[in-house]
Short mmCIF file of C-alpha atoms and ligand atoms in Angstrom, two decimals:
data_model
loop_
_atom_site.label_atom_id
_atom_site.label_comp_id
_atom_site.label_asym_id
_atom_site.label_seq_id
_atom_site.Cartn_x
_atom_site.Cartn_y
_atom_site.Cartn_z
CA UNK A 1352 0.25 0.17 0.02
CA UNK A 1353 1.24 3.49 -0.81
CA UNK A 1354 0.49 6.64 0.62
CA UNK A 1355 -0.42 9.86 -1.01
CA UNK A 1356 -0.97 13.72 -0.67
CA UNK A 1357 -3.68 16.06 -0.84
CA UNK A 1358 -1.87 18.72 -2.30
CA UNK A 1359 -0.12 15.92 -5.55
CA UNK A 1360 3.62 17.09 -4.21
CA UNK A 1361 4.71 15.18 -1.89
CA UNK A 1362 6.62 11.79 -3.18
CA UNK A 1363 4.47 8.57 -1.54
CA UNK A 1364 5.56 6.66 1.28
CA UNK A 1365 4.81 3.62 2.71
CA UNK A 1366 3.40 2.55 5.82
CA UNK A 1367 6.37 2.79 8.14
CA UNK A 1368 7.45 6.08 6.42
CA UNK A 1369 3.35 7.92 7.18
CA UNK A 1370 3.32 6.13 10.27
CA UNK A 1371 6.21 8.22 11.29
CA UNK A 1372 5.91 11.21 9.65
CA UNK A 1373 2.27 13.52 9.32
CA UNK A 1374 2.15 16.05 7.94
CA UNK A 1375 3.29 15.92 4.67
CA UNK A 1376 5.79 17.97 2.59
CA UNK A 1377 3.55 19.37 0.91
CA UNK A 1378 1.27 19.98 3.46
CA UNK A 1379 -0.98 17.80 2.26
CA UNK A 1380 -2.15 15.17 4.31
CA UNK A 1381 -1.82 11.90 3.69
CA UNK A 1382 -4.09 8.57 2.44
CA UNK A 1383 -3.72 5.57 0.47
CA UNK A 1384 -3.48 5.44 -2.94
CA UNK A 1385 -6.19 3.01 -3.39
CA UNK A 1386 -8.73 1.67 -0.60
CA UNK A 1387 -9.28 -2.31 -0.04
CA UNK A 1388 -12.45 -3.51 -1.09
CA UNK A 1389 -14.55 -6.64 0.66
CA UNK A 1390 -17.40 -7.85 -0.63
CA UNK A 1391 -20.56 -8.56 1.13
CA UNK A 1392 -20.14 -12.10 1.87
CA UNK A 1393 -17.06 -11.67 3.27
CA UNK A 1394 -18.08 -8.69 5.85
CA UNK A 1395 -20.63 -11.25 6.39
CA UNK A 1396 -18.21 -14.22 7.38
CA UNK A 1397 -16.43 -11.47 10.25
CA UNK A 1398 -19.49 -12.34 12.27
CA UNK A 1399 -18.63 -13.00 15.76
CA UNK A 1400 -15.38 -12.09 16.09
CA UNK A 1401 -13.12 -10.47 19.09
CA UNK A 1402 -12.93 -7.37 18.29
CA UNK A 1403 -9.02 -7.32 17.94
CA UNK A 1404 -9.85 -10.03 15.06
CA UNK A 1405 -12.19 -8.20 13.27
CA UNK A 1406 -9.37 -5.10 13.65
CA UNK A 1407 -7.03 -7.32 12.04
CA UNK A 1408 -8.91 -7.84 9.02
CA UNK A 1409 -10.24 -4.40 8.31
CA UNK A 1410 -6.87 -3.29 8.85
CA UNK A 1411 -3.78 -5.53 7.64
CA UNK A 1412 -4.17 -4.77 4.06
CA UNK A 1413 -2.88 -0.96 5.20
CA UNK A 1414 -0.32 -2.42 7.12
CA UNK A 1415 1.14 -5.47 5.61
CA UNK A 1416 3.84 -4.72 4.22
CA UNK A 1417 6.02 -3.72 7.11
CA UNK A 1418 4.08 -5.26 9.56
CA UNK A 1419 4.46 -9.87 9.88
CA UNK A 1420 1.12 -11.03 10.35
CA UNK A 1421 1.57 -12.56 14.02
CA UNK A 1422 3.16 -9.22 15.01
CA UNK A 1423 0.39 -7.89 13.79
CA UNK A 1424 -2.70 -9.91 15.37
CA UNK A 1425 -0.53 -10.04 18.79
CA UNK A 1426 -0.15 -6.12 18.71
CA UNK A 1427 -3.94 -6.05 18.28
CA UNK A 1428 -4.40 -8.13 21.38
CA UNK A 1429 -2.60 -5.83 23.31
CA UNK A 1430 -3.84 -2.87 22.15
CA UNK A 1431 -8.44 -3.86 23.15
CA UNK A 1432 -6.67 -6.42 25.36
CA UNK A 1433 -6.28 -3.11 28.17
CA UNK A 1434 -9.65 -1.65 27.45
CA UNK A 1435 -12.00 -2.38 30.35
CA UNK A 1436 -14.76 -3.52 28.74
CA UNK A 1437 -15.50 -7.27 27.04
CA UNK A 1438 -16.95 -6.01 23.96
CA UNK A 1439 -14.20 -3.18 23.82
CA UNK A 1440 -16.50 -0.69 22.03
CA UNK A 1441 -20.37 -2.46 23.53
CA UNK A 1442 -23.84 -0.94 22.02
CA UNK A 1443 -26.39 0.92 24.64
CA UNK A 1444 -29.70 0.98 22.77
CA UNK A 1445 -31.30 4.26 23.94
CA UNK A 1446 -35.12 3.75 21.60
CA UNK A 1447 -36.32 1.71 18.73
CA UNK A 1448 -33.77 1.51 16.37
CA UNK A 1449 -31.59 4.34 18.09
CA UNK A 1450 -28.09 3.31 19.38
CA UNK A 1451 -24.52 4.82 21.64
CA UNK A 1452 -21.50 3.25 20.41
CA UNK A 1453 -19.57 3.78 24.10
CA UNK A 1454 -16.33 4.71 22.66
CA UNK A 1455 -15.08 5.63 26.16
CA UNK A 1456 -13.98 1.83 27.60
CA UNK A 1457 -10.55 2.76 27.27
CA UNK A 1458 -7.54 3.79 29.46
CA UNK A 1459 -8.70 7.61 29.38
CA UNK A 1460 -11.83 7.26 28.91
CA UNK A 1461 -12.90 8.29 25.35
CA UNK A 1462 -12.83 7.19 21.70
CA UNK A 1463 -8.97 8.71 21.07
CA UNK A 1464 -8.22 5.48 22.96
CA UNK A 1465 -9.57 3.66 19.83
CA UNK A 1466 -6.34 5.29 18.04
CA UNK A 1467 -3.61 5.59 20.53
CA UNK A 1468 -3.18 3.02 22.02
CA UNK A 1469 -2.56 1.20 19.06
CA UNK A 1470 -0.46 4.29 17.55
CA UNK A 1471 1.92 3.74 20.93
CA UNK A 1472 2.84 0.33 19.52
CA UNK A 1473 3.88 0.38 16.21
CA UNK A 1474 5.69 3.58 16.83
CA UNK A 1475 8.17 1.70 19.32
CA UNK A 1476 7.80 -1.59 17.06
CA UNK A 1477 8.22 0.31 14.18
CA UNK A 1478 11.47 2.46 15.88
CA UNK A 1479 13.24 -0.76 17.47
CA UNK A 1480 12.71 -2.34 14.18
CA UNK A 1481 15.13 0.89 12.83
CA UNK A 1482 16.88 1.80 15.43
CA UNK A 1483 15.46 5.65 15.48
CA UNK A 1484 14.34 7.90 18.02
CA UNK A 1485 11.47 10.40 17.70
CA UNK A 1486 10.19 12.89 19.45
CA UNK A 1487 5.87 13.14 19.21
CA UNK A 1488 4.07 16.54 19.39
CA UNK A 1489 1.21 17.02 19.60
CA UNK A 1490 -1.54 19.58 20.54
CA UNK A 1491 -5.34 18.78 22.60
CA UNK A 1492 -8.29 20.28 23.55
CA UNK A 1493 -7.95 18.15 25.87
CA UNK A 1494 -8.91 13.79 25.05
CA UNK A 1495 -5.92 13.56 22.69
CA UNK A 1496 -3.41 14.51 24.67
CA UNK A 1497 -4.30 12.11 27.91
CA UNK A 1498 -5.01 9.38 25.36
CA UNK A 1499 -1.25 9.46 23.62
CA UNK A 1500 0.34 9.35 26.50
CA UNK A 1501 -0.95 6.67 27.96
CA UNK A 1502 -0.51 5.46 24.04
CA UNK A 1503 3.64 6.43 24.83
CA UNK A 1504 3.84 5.38 28.55
CA UNK A 1505 5.65 1.67 27.84
CA UNK A 1506 8.01 3.29 24.36
CA UNK A 1507 11.14 2.95 25.01
CA UNK A 1508 12.09 4.84 21.98
CA UNK A 1509 9.45 7.68 21.94
CA UNK A 1510 9.66 10.94 23.90
CA UNK A 1511 6.32 12.30 24.20
CA UNK A 1512 5.36 16.45 24.42
CA UNK A 1513 1.85 17.99 24.97
CA UNK A 1514 0.91 20.95 24.57
CA UNK A 1515 -2.23 21.64 25.82
CA UNK A 1516 -4.60 25.23 26.27
CA UNK A 1517 -3.80 26.68 29.46
CA UNK A 1518 -6.97 26.21 32.49
CA UNK A 1519 -8.65 25.69 29.34
CA UNK A 1520 -8.83 21.38 29.52
CA UNK A 1521 -11.16 20.23 32.60
CA UNK A 1522 -9.79 19.03 35.35
CA UNK A 1523 -10.24 15.00 34.62
CA UNK A 1524 -8.87 16.25 31.80
CA UNK A 1525 -5.54 17.54 33.06
CA UNK A 1526 -5.17 15.30 35.54
CA UNK A 1527 -5.24 12.34 33.21
CA UNK A 1528 -2.17 13.82 31.44
CA UNK A 1529 -0.22 15.42 34.16
CA UNK A 1530 -0.65 12.25 36.14
CA UNK A 1531 1.08 10.06 34.27
CA UNK A 1532 4.80 8.84 35.64
CA UNK A 1533 7.33 8.67 33.39
CA UNK A 1534 11.06 10.17 32.12
CA UNK A 1535 9.82 10.28 28.41
CA UNK A 1536 6.49 12.34 29.37
CA UNK A 1537 6.32 16.12 28.97
CA UNK A 1538 2.92 18.30 29.81
CA UNK A 1539 3.22 22.16 28.64
CA UNK A 1540 0.71 24.39 29.80
CA UNK A 1541 0.30 26.82 26.84
CA UNK A 1542 -1.33 30.55 27.41
CA UNK A 1543 -3.44 30.52 25.15
CA UNK A 1544 -6.31 28.60 23.27
CA UNK A 1545 -6.08 24.61 21.13
CA UNK A 1546 -5.20 26.84 17.72
CA UNK A 1547 -2.11 28.71 19.51
CA UNK A 1548 -1.63 25.12 20.12
CA UNK A 1549 -2.44 23.22 16.89
CA UNK A 1550 -0.55 26.63 15.56
CA UNK A 1551 2.83 25.52 17.02
CA UNK A 1552 2.30 21.92 16.43
CA UNK A 1553 2.38 22.34 12.68
CA UNK A 1554 4.86 25.03 12.35
CA UNK A 1555 7.54 23.10 14.55
CA UNK A 1556 6.25 19.70 11.57
CA UNK A 1557 7.60 22.43 9.16
CA UNK A 1558 10.92 23.36 10.13
CA UNK A 1559 11.75 21.23 12.14
CA UNK A 1560 15.46 22.66 12.68
CA UNK A 1561 15.12 23.61 16.81
CA UNK A 1562 15.74 19.55 17.45
CA UNK A 1563 19.52 20.27 15.77
CA UNK A 1564 19.57 17.18 12.98
CA UNK A 1565 19.50 14.78 15.91
CA UNK A 1566 16.00 13.11 16.07
CA UNK A 1567 12.19 13.82 14.29
CA UNK A 1568 9.05 15.08 14.93
CA UNK A 1569 5.87 12.59 14.48
CA UNK A 1570 2.63 13.21 14.83
CA UNK A 1571 -0.57 12.14 16.93
CA UNK A 1572 -3.04 14.23 16.73
CA UNK A 1573 -5.39 13.47 14.09
CA UNK A 1574 -4.02 13.97 10.84
CA UNK A 1575 -1.87 11.46 11.73
CA UNK A 1576 -3.43 8.35 8.63
CA UNK A 1577 -2.99 5.38 11.32
CA UNK A 1578 -5.23 6.94 13.60
CA UNK A 1579 -7.67 7.78 11.31
CA UNK A 1580 -7.07 3.67 9.91
CA UNK A 1581 -7.91 2.21 13.83
CA UNK A 1582 -10.91 3.80 13.42
CA UNK A 1583 -12.19 2.44 10.64
CA UNK A 1584 -13.29 -0.44 12.42
CA UNK A 1585 -15.47 0.47 15.10
CA UNK A 1586 -18.20 0.80 12.34
CA UNK A 1587 -17.51 -2.63 10.93
CA UNK A 1588 -18.38 -3.48 14.70
CA UNK A 1589 -21.88 -1.86 15.14
CA UNK A 1590 -22.57 -3.06 11.92
CA UNK A 1591 -21.57 -6.43 12.11
CA UNK A 1592 -23.99 -6.55 16.06
CA UNK A 1593 -27.34 -5.09 14.40
CA UNK A 1594 -27.77 -6.60 11.25
CA UNK A 1595 -25.63 -5.58 8.38
CA UNK A 1596 -23.90 -6.41 6.35
CA UNK A 1597 -27.49 -6.73 5.22
CA UNK A 1598 -28.48 -3.85 6.33
CA UNK A 1599 -27.17 -0.28 6.02
CA UNK A 1600 -26.32 1.84 8.96
CA UNK A 1601 -26.52 5.28 9.60
CA UNK A 1602 -23.76 6.60 12.43
CA UNK A 1603 -23.80 9.78 13.83
CA UNK A 1604 -21.11 11.53 15.34
CA UNK A 1605 -19.93 14.22 16.66
CA UNK A 1606 -16.53 15.97 15.25
CA UNK A 1607 -14.48 18.61 15.27
CA UNK A 1608 -11.52 18.15 13.36
CA UNK A 1609 -14.17 15.45 10.71
CA UNK A 1610 -11.10 12.72 11.70
CA UNK A 1611 -14.06 10.10 13.68
CA UNK A 1612 -16.17 11.23 10.80
CA UNK A 1613 -13.82 10.65 7.63
CA UNK A 1614 -13.39 6.80 8.58
CA UNK A 1615 -17.07 6.19 8.40
CA UNK A 1616 -16.58 7.40 5.11
CA UNK A 1617 -14.44 5.53 4.82
CA UNK A 1618 -15.66 2.22 5.98
CA UNK A 1619 -18.38 3.23 3.64
CA UNK A 1620 -15.87 3.37 0.44
CA UNK A 1621 -14.34 -0.43 1.66
CA UNK A 1622 -17.80 -1.64 0.99
CA UNK A 1623 -19.78 -1.12 3.97
CA UNK A 1624 -22.78 -0.34 3.45
CA UNK A 1625 -23.87 3.00 5.01
CA UNK A 1626 -26.42 4.75 3.86
CA UNK A 1627 -26.19 8.06 6.07
CA UNK A 1628 -23.41 9.69 7.46
CA UNK A 1629 -24.46 12.77 9.94
CA UNK A 1630 -21.41 15.71 10.63
CA UNK A 1631 -22.22 17.11 14.21
CA UNK A 1632 -21.02 19.83 15.79
CA UNK A 1633 -20.85 22.40 18.66
CA UNK A 1634 -20.85 25.94 18.47
CA UNK A 1635 -17.81 26.04 16.06
CA UNK A 1636 -19.77 24.43 13.35
CA UNK A 1637 -17.39 25.46 10.09
CA UNK A 1638 -18.43 21.46 8.84
CA UNK A 1639 -22.59 21.99 9.40
CA UNK A 1640 -21.88 25.72 7.89
CA UNK A 1641 -20.41 24.64 4.73
CA UNK A 1642 -22.89 21.15 4.40
CA UNK A 1643 -26.16 23.14 4.92
CA UNK A 1644 -24.34 26.01 2.99
CA UNK A 1645 -22.02 25.01 0.12
CA UNK A 1646 -19.65 28.02 2.49
CA UNK A 1647 -15.92 27.18 3.78
CA UNK A 1648 -15.13 29.82 6.32
CA UNK A 1649 -13.96 30.67 9.30
CA UNK A 1650 -15.27 32.03 12.38
CA UNK A 1651 -13.79 33.47 15.89
CA UNK A 1652 -13.83 30.23 18.04
CA UNK A 1653 -16.13 29.65 21.01
CA UNK A 1654 -15.55 27.62 24.02
CA UNK A 1655 -18.63 25.69 24.83
CA UNK A 1656 -19.37 22.56 27.08
CA UNK A 1657 -18.09 19.92 24.99
CA UNK A 1658 -14.63 21.87 24.48
CA UNK A 1659 -13.00 18.05 22.42
CA UNK A 1660 -14.79 19.68 19.55
CA UNK A 1661 -13.68 23.56 19.72
CA UNK A 1662 -12.01 24.01 16.90
CA UNK A 1663 -12.18 27.54 13.56
CA UNK A 1664 -10.15 24.83 10.94
CA UNK A 1665 -11.39 21.28 10.90
CA UNK A 1666 -7.96 20.03 9.00
CA UNK A 1667 -9.21 15.90 8.02
CA UNK A 1668 -11.47 17.67 6.16
CA UNK A 1669 -8.68 18.64 3.55
CA UNK A 1670 -9.24 14.25 3.07
CA UNK A 1671 -12.72 14.76 1.91
CA UNK A 1672 -11.95 17.37 0.12
CA UNK A 1673 -8.90 15.66 -1.87
CA UNK A 1674 -11.92 12.81 -3.21
CA UNK A 1675 -14.87 15.57 -3.70
CA UNK A 1676 -11.71 16.95 -6.47
CA UNK A 1677 -10.94 13.39 -7.76
CA UNK A 1678 -8.26 13.32 -6.11
CA UNK A 1679 -6.57 16.21 -7.57
CA UNK A 1680 -3.82 17.64 -5.35
CA UNK A 1681 -3.20 20.91 -7.12
CA UNK A 1682 -7.08 21.65 -6.95
CA UNK A 1683 -7.26 21.17 -2.95
CA UNK A 1684 -3.80 22.74 -2.33
CA UNK A 1685 -5.34 26.37 -4.30
CA UNK A 1686 -9.14 25.95 -2.53
CA UNK A 1687 -7.27 25.69 1.03
CA UNK A 1688 -4.69 28.43 0.12
CA UNK A 1689 -7.64 30.20 -0.95
CA UNK A 1690 -9.46 29.46 2.43
CA UNK A 1691 -6.74 30.43 4.28
CA UNK A 1692 -7.86 33.85 3.11
CA UNK A 1693 -11.69 34.19 2.44
CA UNK A 1694 -14.56 32.66 2.32
CA UNK A 1695 -14.82 30.00 -0.31
CA UNK A 1696 -16.93 27.39 -2.17
CA UNK A 1697 -17.27 24.12 -3.63
CA UNK A 1698 -18.62 23.59 -7.40
CA UNK A 1699 -21.95 22.77 -6.74
CA UNK A 1700 -22.12 19.01 -8.78
CA UNK A 1701 -19.65 18.45 -5.79
CA UNK A 1702 -21.01 20.06 -2.65
CA UNK A 1703 -24.06 18.27 -3.88
CA UNK A 1704 -22.74 14.71 -3.80
CA UNK A 1705 -21.05 15.22 -0.63
CA UNK A 1706 -24.65 15.84 0.79
CA UNK A 1707 -25.56 12.27 -1.39
CA UNK A 1708 -23.85 11.05 1.95
CA UNK A 1709 -23.05 13.54 4.95
CA UNK A 1710 -26.12 15.62 6.59
CA UNK A 1711 -24.96 17.72 9.27
CA UNK A 1712 -26.07 19.70 12.80
CA UNK A 1713 -25.32 22.65 15.38
CA UNK A 1714 -26.02 21.82 18.64
CA UNK A 1715 -25.81 25.40 21.43
CA UNK A 1716 -25.16 24.57 24.85
CA UNK A 1717 -28.64 25.27 25.80
CA UNK A 1718 -29.51 21.85 23.48
CA UNK A 1719 -26.67 19.79 25.01
CA UNK A 1720 -27.52 20.20 28.07
CA UNK A 1721 -31.34 19.50 27.71
CA UNK A 1722 -30.36 16.73 25.50
CA UNK A 1723 -28.84 15.08 28.55
CA UNK A 1724 -31.60 15.35 30.68
CA UNK A 1725 -33.87 14.39 27.66
CA UNK A 1726 -31.88 11.31 27.66
CA UNK A 1727 -31.48 10.53 31.32
CA UNK A 1728 -34.83 11.21 31.63
CA UNK A 1729 -36.04 9.42 29.02
CA UNK A 1730 -33.94 6.11 29.93
CA UNK A 1731 -31.82 6.64 33.21
CA UNK A 1732 -28.49 6.74 30.81
CA UNK A 1733 -26.21 10.05 31.23
CA UNK A 1734 -24.62 11.31 28.07
CA UNK A 1735 -21.37 13.31 27.32
CA UNK A 1736 -21.63 17.01 26.03
CA UNK A 1737 -19.98 14.93 23.38
CA UNK A 1738 -21.89 12.71 22.96
CA UNK A 1739 -25.40 14.52 23.54
CA UNK A 1740 -24.41 16.66 20.73
CA UNK A 1741 -24.61 13.33 18.68
CA UNK A 1742 -27.53 11.89 19.88
CA UNK A 1743 -29.64 15.38 19.53
CA UNK A 1744 -28.03 15.45 15.80
CA UNK A 1745 -28.74 12.69 14.56
CA UNK A 1746 -32.43 13.08 16.31
CA UNK A 1747 -32.89 15.97 14.62
CA UNK A 1748 -31.17 14.95 10.77
CA UNK A 1749 -32.33 10.71 11.22
CA UNK A 1750 -34.09 10.34 7.18
CA UNK A 1751 -34.99 6.89 7.49
CA UNK A 1752 -36.09 5.22 10.76
CA UNK A 1753 -36.66 1.45 8.82
CA UNK A 1754 -32.63 2.25 8.85
CA UNK A 1755 -30.61 2.01 12.14
CA UNK A 1756 -29.17 5.24 14.23
CA UNK A 1757 -26.13 4.79 15.29
CA UNK A 1758 -24.85 7.43 18.30
CA UNK A 1759 -20.49 7.62 18.34
CA UNK A 1760 -20.55 7.77 22.10
CA UNK A 1761 -17.17 9.58 22.34
CA UNK A 1762 -16.27 10.44 25.83
CA UNK A 1763 -16.95 8.50 29.60
CA UNK A 1764 -20.00 11.61 30.51
CA UNK A 1765 -17.51 11.31 34.03
CA UNK A 1766 -14.75 13.12 31.96
CA UNK A 1767 -17.73 16.65 32.33
CA UNK A 1768 -18.64 16.79 35.08
CA UNK A 1769 -19.48 20.44 34.56
CA UNK A 1770 -21.35 20.20 32.25
CA UNK A 1771 -23.18 17.22 32.77
CA UNK A 1772 -23.61 19.73 36.41
CA UNK A 1773 -25.31 22.19 34.50
CA UNK A 1774 -27.97 20.52 32.37
CA UNK A 1775 -30.14 19.58 35.55
CA UNK A 1776 -29.77 16.16 36.34
CA UNK A 1777 -29.46 14.73 39.21
CA UNK A 1778 -26.88 12.19 39.99
CA UNK A 1779 -23.06 12.81 39.92
CA UNK A 1780 -21.04 11.21 36.86
CA UNK A 1781 -18.93 8.24 38.33
CA UNK A 1782 -15.32 7.90 37.01
CA UNK A 1783 -14.37 4.42 36.74
CA UNK A 1784 -12.99 2.49 39.63
CA UNK A 1785 -9.13 2.04 37.76
CA UNK A 1786 -10.08 5.80 37.81
CA UNK A 1787 -11.10 6.27 41.02
CA UNK A 1788 -7.89 7.61 42.64
CA UNK A 1789 -7.36 10.27 40.13
CA UNK A 1790 -7.62 13.98 42.81
CA UNK A 1791 -5.33 11.92 44.70
CA UNK A 1792 -1.72 11.55 42.18
CA UNK A 1793 0.27 13.71 41.55
CA UNK A 1794 1.10 16.63 38.46
CA UNK A 1795 3.47 17.63 37.05
CA UNK A 1796 3.29 20.12 33.98
CA UNK A 1797 4.07 23.27 32.32
CA UNK A 1798 3.23 26.40 31.91
CA UNK A 1799 4.89 28.61 29.07
CA UNK A 1800 4.25 31.66 27.02
CA UNK A 1801 2.18 31.48 23.92
CA UNK A 1802 4.94 32.17 21.90
CA UNK A 1803 6.90 29.13 19.50
CA UNK A 1804 11.01 30.25 20.78
CA UNK A 1805 9.92 29.44 24.19
CA UNK A 1806 8.18 26.17 23.66
CA UNK A 1807 10.68 25.36 20.80
CA UNK A 1808 13.05 25.95 23.14
CA UNK A 1809 11.53 23.65 25.78
CA UNK A 1810 11.38 20.97 24.05
CA UNK A 1811 15.30 20.96 22.59
CA UNK A 1812 16.86 20.75 26.21
CA UNK A 1813 14.32 18.42 27.61
CA UNK A 1814 14.12 15.50 25.35
CA UNK A 1815 15.59 11.64 26.01
CA UNK A 1816 19.61 12.66 24.51
CA UNK A 1817 19.19 16.29 23.88
C1 PLP B 1111 -11.67 14.44 19.88
C2 PLP B 1111 -13.04 14.55 19.98
C3 PLP B 1111 -14.15 15.13 19.61
C4 PLP B 1111 -13.82 15.10 17.77
O1 PLP B 1111 -12.94 13.70 16.95
P1 PLP B 1111 -12.37 14.60 15.67
O2 PLP B 1111 -11.82 13.33 15.29
O3 PLP B 1111 -11.52 15.62 15.70
O4 PLP B 1111 -14.02 14.77 14.91
C5 PLP B 1111 -15.31 14.08 19.87
N1 PLP B 1111 -15.76 13.80 20.93
C6 PLP B 1111 -14.70 14.01 22.41
C7 PLP B 1111 -14.93 13.33 23.29
C8 PLP B 1111 -13.19 13.86 21.41
O5 PLP B 1111 -12.22 13.61 22.68
#
């Protein structure tokens, strides 16, 4: 499998290099040159497989040149063996034909564990083979950081530096990052917002001279292809549990950077019958504005009760735009260069082809709270604010009641107790047993100014062989 850039100019790479590279040298994102395609018969034959075995079938075509079959199987067993639920991604029914897939049973209680537990193992595997070291530099609005740190805590060939916006992540989120012991783990609180953090990471990837050529950066944000790859699996898992592939499914996906939902789009292209994908956003609704009016335009960042979706631009959307433009990298490059200066649109027929599959909704904080309360009243089931946005959007956008509607449950409600309290629900979400002592653990982090050279200076001084 070869991987190509969405901007058409960077060299094509194999899996190992894509894993280590992050952003392509032309500023684009890597995507597979072609996707594997599974027949209905083949997908049907996967019914009843464990999550790890299903994950092997879905992902192996993407990695087969880099990793022998047995090693990959073993890696997947370990990865999904750390989840606190035997089904790994259990489904909970909300109503007739309406479901939540709980993707928060991993070590850090958000869906990002699915990809980042695997990514850490993939990186260490490849680096061991190559006798190399990398510095992971990532930005987080909360959940990516803790999942990445958990995923890399046992990596021997990786130092990890995670930038989070100072005082803008929940206390549970911060503690999940800052209480993990390990010499290779470094938390930086930047006096700025998430987009400031993300911009510093992007710029550092563009010019890595601050590392003095002694190591290189690797990405763990959702531009890393391996993360998208790992997220394709649970769409298959949900479908197979509910009668797929002999009936099609609809999914509603709380989204910010368009990573998780892009994986659903790929699942469909790989042969899984999916008839609708609902893009569920909060007030940071650039994707909703594009889907409803064919206008892609940055607005000011809004801080919401669903901070993991607080973004201005949606980085993985570039991967969909690449397909919508017939994989013409030059066209994508031009479009996105224009988009950084002002609003852009795409040709009407391209936009309409996206609308065949995607619907969208933007849900404000009040409606998020109303939905948490509504579902609690109906089911005595507590949603986190991100999942609540997914459920609201699913209910608003549903096209066909006979098609199962599955909302991706992206976080455990105990990660966002303030939003739950604000909804007026009378119960407090409890942390799962394996995290019950989180508030007693010791924290370690460094506060830095919103200044690129200060952050780069810190990293160049603190990695393992600095
Ligand atoms: C990261 C995250 C999202 C958004 O995921 P994208 O891949 O950016 O679309 C939604 N909900 C939660 C809880 C998250 O942590």
